[in-house]
Amino acid sequence: MILDLIGIKLRMVRGTLRSDEGRLRGPFFAVLSLLFAAALFRSGHFIVTQSLMLEPVGELLVQRLLAITLLVFFGLLVFSNIVTSFSSFYLADDLEFLMAQPIPKDAMFTSRFLEAMLQSSWVIILFGVPLFSAIGYGMGAHWSFYPYLVLVLIPFVAIPTGLASILALLVTNILAANRTRDAALFFGLVGFATLFVVIRSVQPERLLNPESFDSIGELMRLLSVPTTSYLPSDWVINMLAPILFDTRGQWMWSATFLGLTPLALYFISAWLHRPLYFRGYTKTQEGRHGGGLMTIARNWAVERSRRAGGDYNERMAKLRALGEQPLSSLRALIHKDQAVFMRDASQWSQLLIVVAIIVIYLVNFKYFEIAANEALLGDVGLSFFNLAACSFVTVTLCGRFLFPAVSVEGRSFWLILQAPISLERFLVGKWLGSLAPIVIIGQLLIWSSNLLVGTPLLTCLLSGIQILVITAVCAAVAVGMGALYPQFHNPNAAKIASSFGAVIFMISCIFLTLMLLGMWFYPSLALTQPERFGTISSGLWAFAALGIVVAALTPVIALKAGAGSLRARF
């Protein structure tokens, strides 16, 4: 029965790949993934190589960087699994059908457990393996390290799934029905805050400033990775250390815990699901219409927007006062999208996470100035890093909020098809209607981070212009690719934002962003630091002009391609 339930999902994926669109998606996704993985591998290898040059602590520095990377991955897995577990076990669309079938409880739980683990872990595994492989290659590891790495990572990603499934079960049974979604958001924020506190306690910025240590012994003591720990990330370190660093330590102890912990969590979770799952599932369905905090906030936003426009008679009077003046369909679309967004608490409540990311980035960005002072990055490298990091944040926001913009129309999309408006104009309305918040966040991030490190005003201005252009371009690409890969049957915007098409969008936009920043980087330096970079070749200026042309044409191409895809589909 377990294989049958999992086989249904696999057949759905296979059917998608065999469709006309899937035949194009598969190879395109494979090429983009390989390019992105190669870029990650090259970046990781460069960092390892530079670290090993710092004698006598180079190898210890690589160990500490590996430990921090695994810790970050573990935190992201916990956060992702909390959200995915609530969705897979309690909020999935097919549960209403499956719960009415004579399916054994254990089979149902195991299939959902594996589904949650795959959904929340496959992206991290796909792009984490190149980083870890780069460390192995840089350390000259034996070929057996690479299959061994995969075997070690499998139980590592299963531990957060076990923890999240138990947490979701307890929350849905203990709390009132109308508080379950609030609890999911709360525990997600708590996990994110905990990850931040743990990383700050490690003080990774001290690794960039050796002069802050009184002696070489203190530096080596800080860099020494503990051989025994109660964190799964350190268990992985202890298991990889014999191959990477030729240090035995307590690897058998770590292997035992890494192998038994996910099995123990799985059996505990399965044992608890037998008597408690149905009760939690029932309360969750009741909570969809309950009085939770997000539901109360949504109702308040709906009532506020209704009163802002007046009652029915007042609105009709305003329309009559316009007379024969034509109404702007574009303005009406933008107003509609903004009203729908404010009324959907599950959408705008996630802005709390965005605010947390911005605060964490700004708090930690000050420490990257140490890297510039120590000539590890330099002021030029720090400037490019800041531009790239802010651009990646805007790409992430576009993927989360703009990519699902077309799909969330759902079954009511037929109204758009019947309306006297072209699909191109419809997509432009989606683009412009959601652009302002992303622009504000991007500008706030780039200006704040530059002012924190005392960047000159002209550099701040040019950086702000570049982020503005990149934001507008990525927003248009998000809307266009959202129309290329629509999911009108899926009402969950969070799932749409983590779908196959969304991953393609993220990889494509990251490459596009790096390409544009590379085209504009040296001309920007020539304008802001003419005494150092004033004599660059005319070819670089032509390259910068080409970047402007690419930035101008990309939104047009993306929106037209999206409109053409929707027109061919219907």
GROMACS .gro file of C-alpha atoms in nm, residues 41 44-45 48-49 52 62 132-141 146 244:
model
   19
   41PHE     CA    1   3.106   2.375  -0.707
   44GLY     CA    2   3.305   2.620  -0.300
   45HIS     CA    3   3.634   2.500  -0.443
   48VAL     CA    4   3.841   2.584   0.015
   49THR     CA    5   4.155   2.662  -0.183
   52LEU     CA    6   4.396   2.602   0.285
   62VAL     CA    7   3.770   2.435   0.631
  132PHE     CA    8   3.021   1.937  -0.014
  133SER     CA    9   3.171   1.773  -0.322
  134ALA     CA   10   3.381   2.086  -0.377
  135ILE     CA   11   3.519   2.047  -0.025
  136GLY     CA   12   3.607   1.684  -0.096
  137TYR     CA   13   3.772   1.776  -0.425
  138GLY     CA   14   3.965   2.061  -0.265
  139MET     CA   15   4.086   1.834   0.015
  140GLY     CA   16   4.190   1.562  -0.233
  141ALA     CA   17   3.944   1.306  -0.096
  146TYR     CA   18   3.116   1.105  -0.288
  244LEU     CA   19   3.842   1.451   0.454
   0.00000   0.00000   0.00000
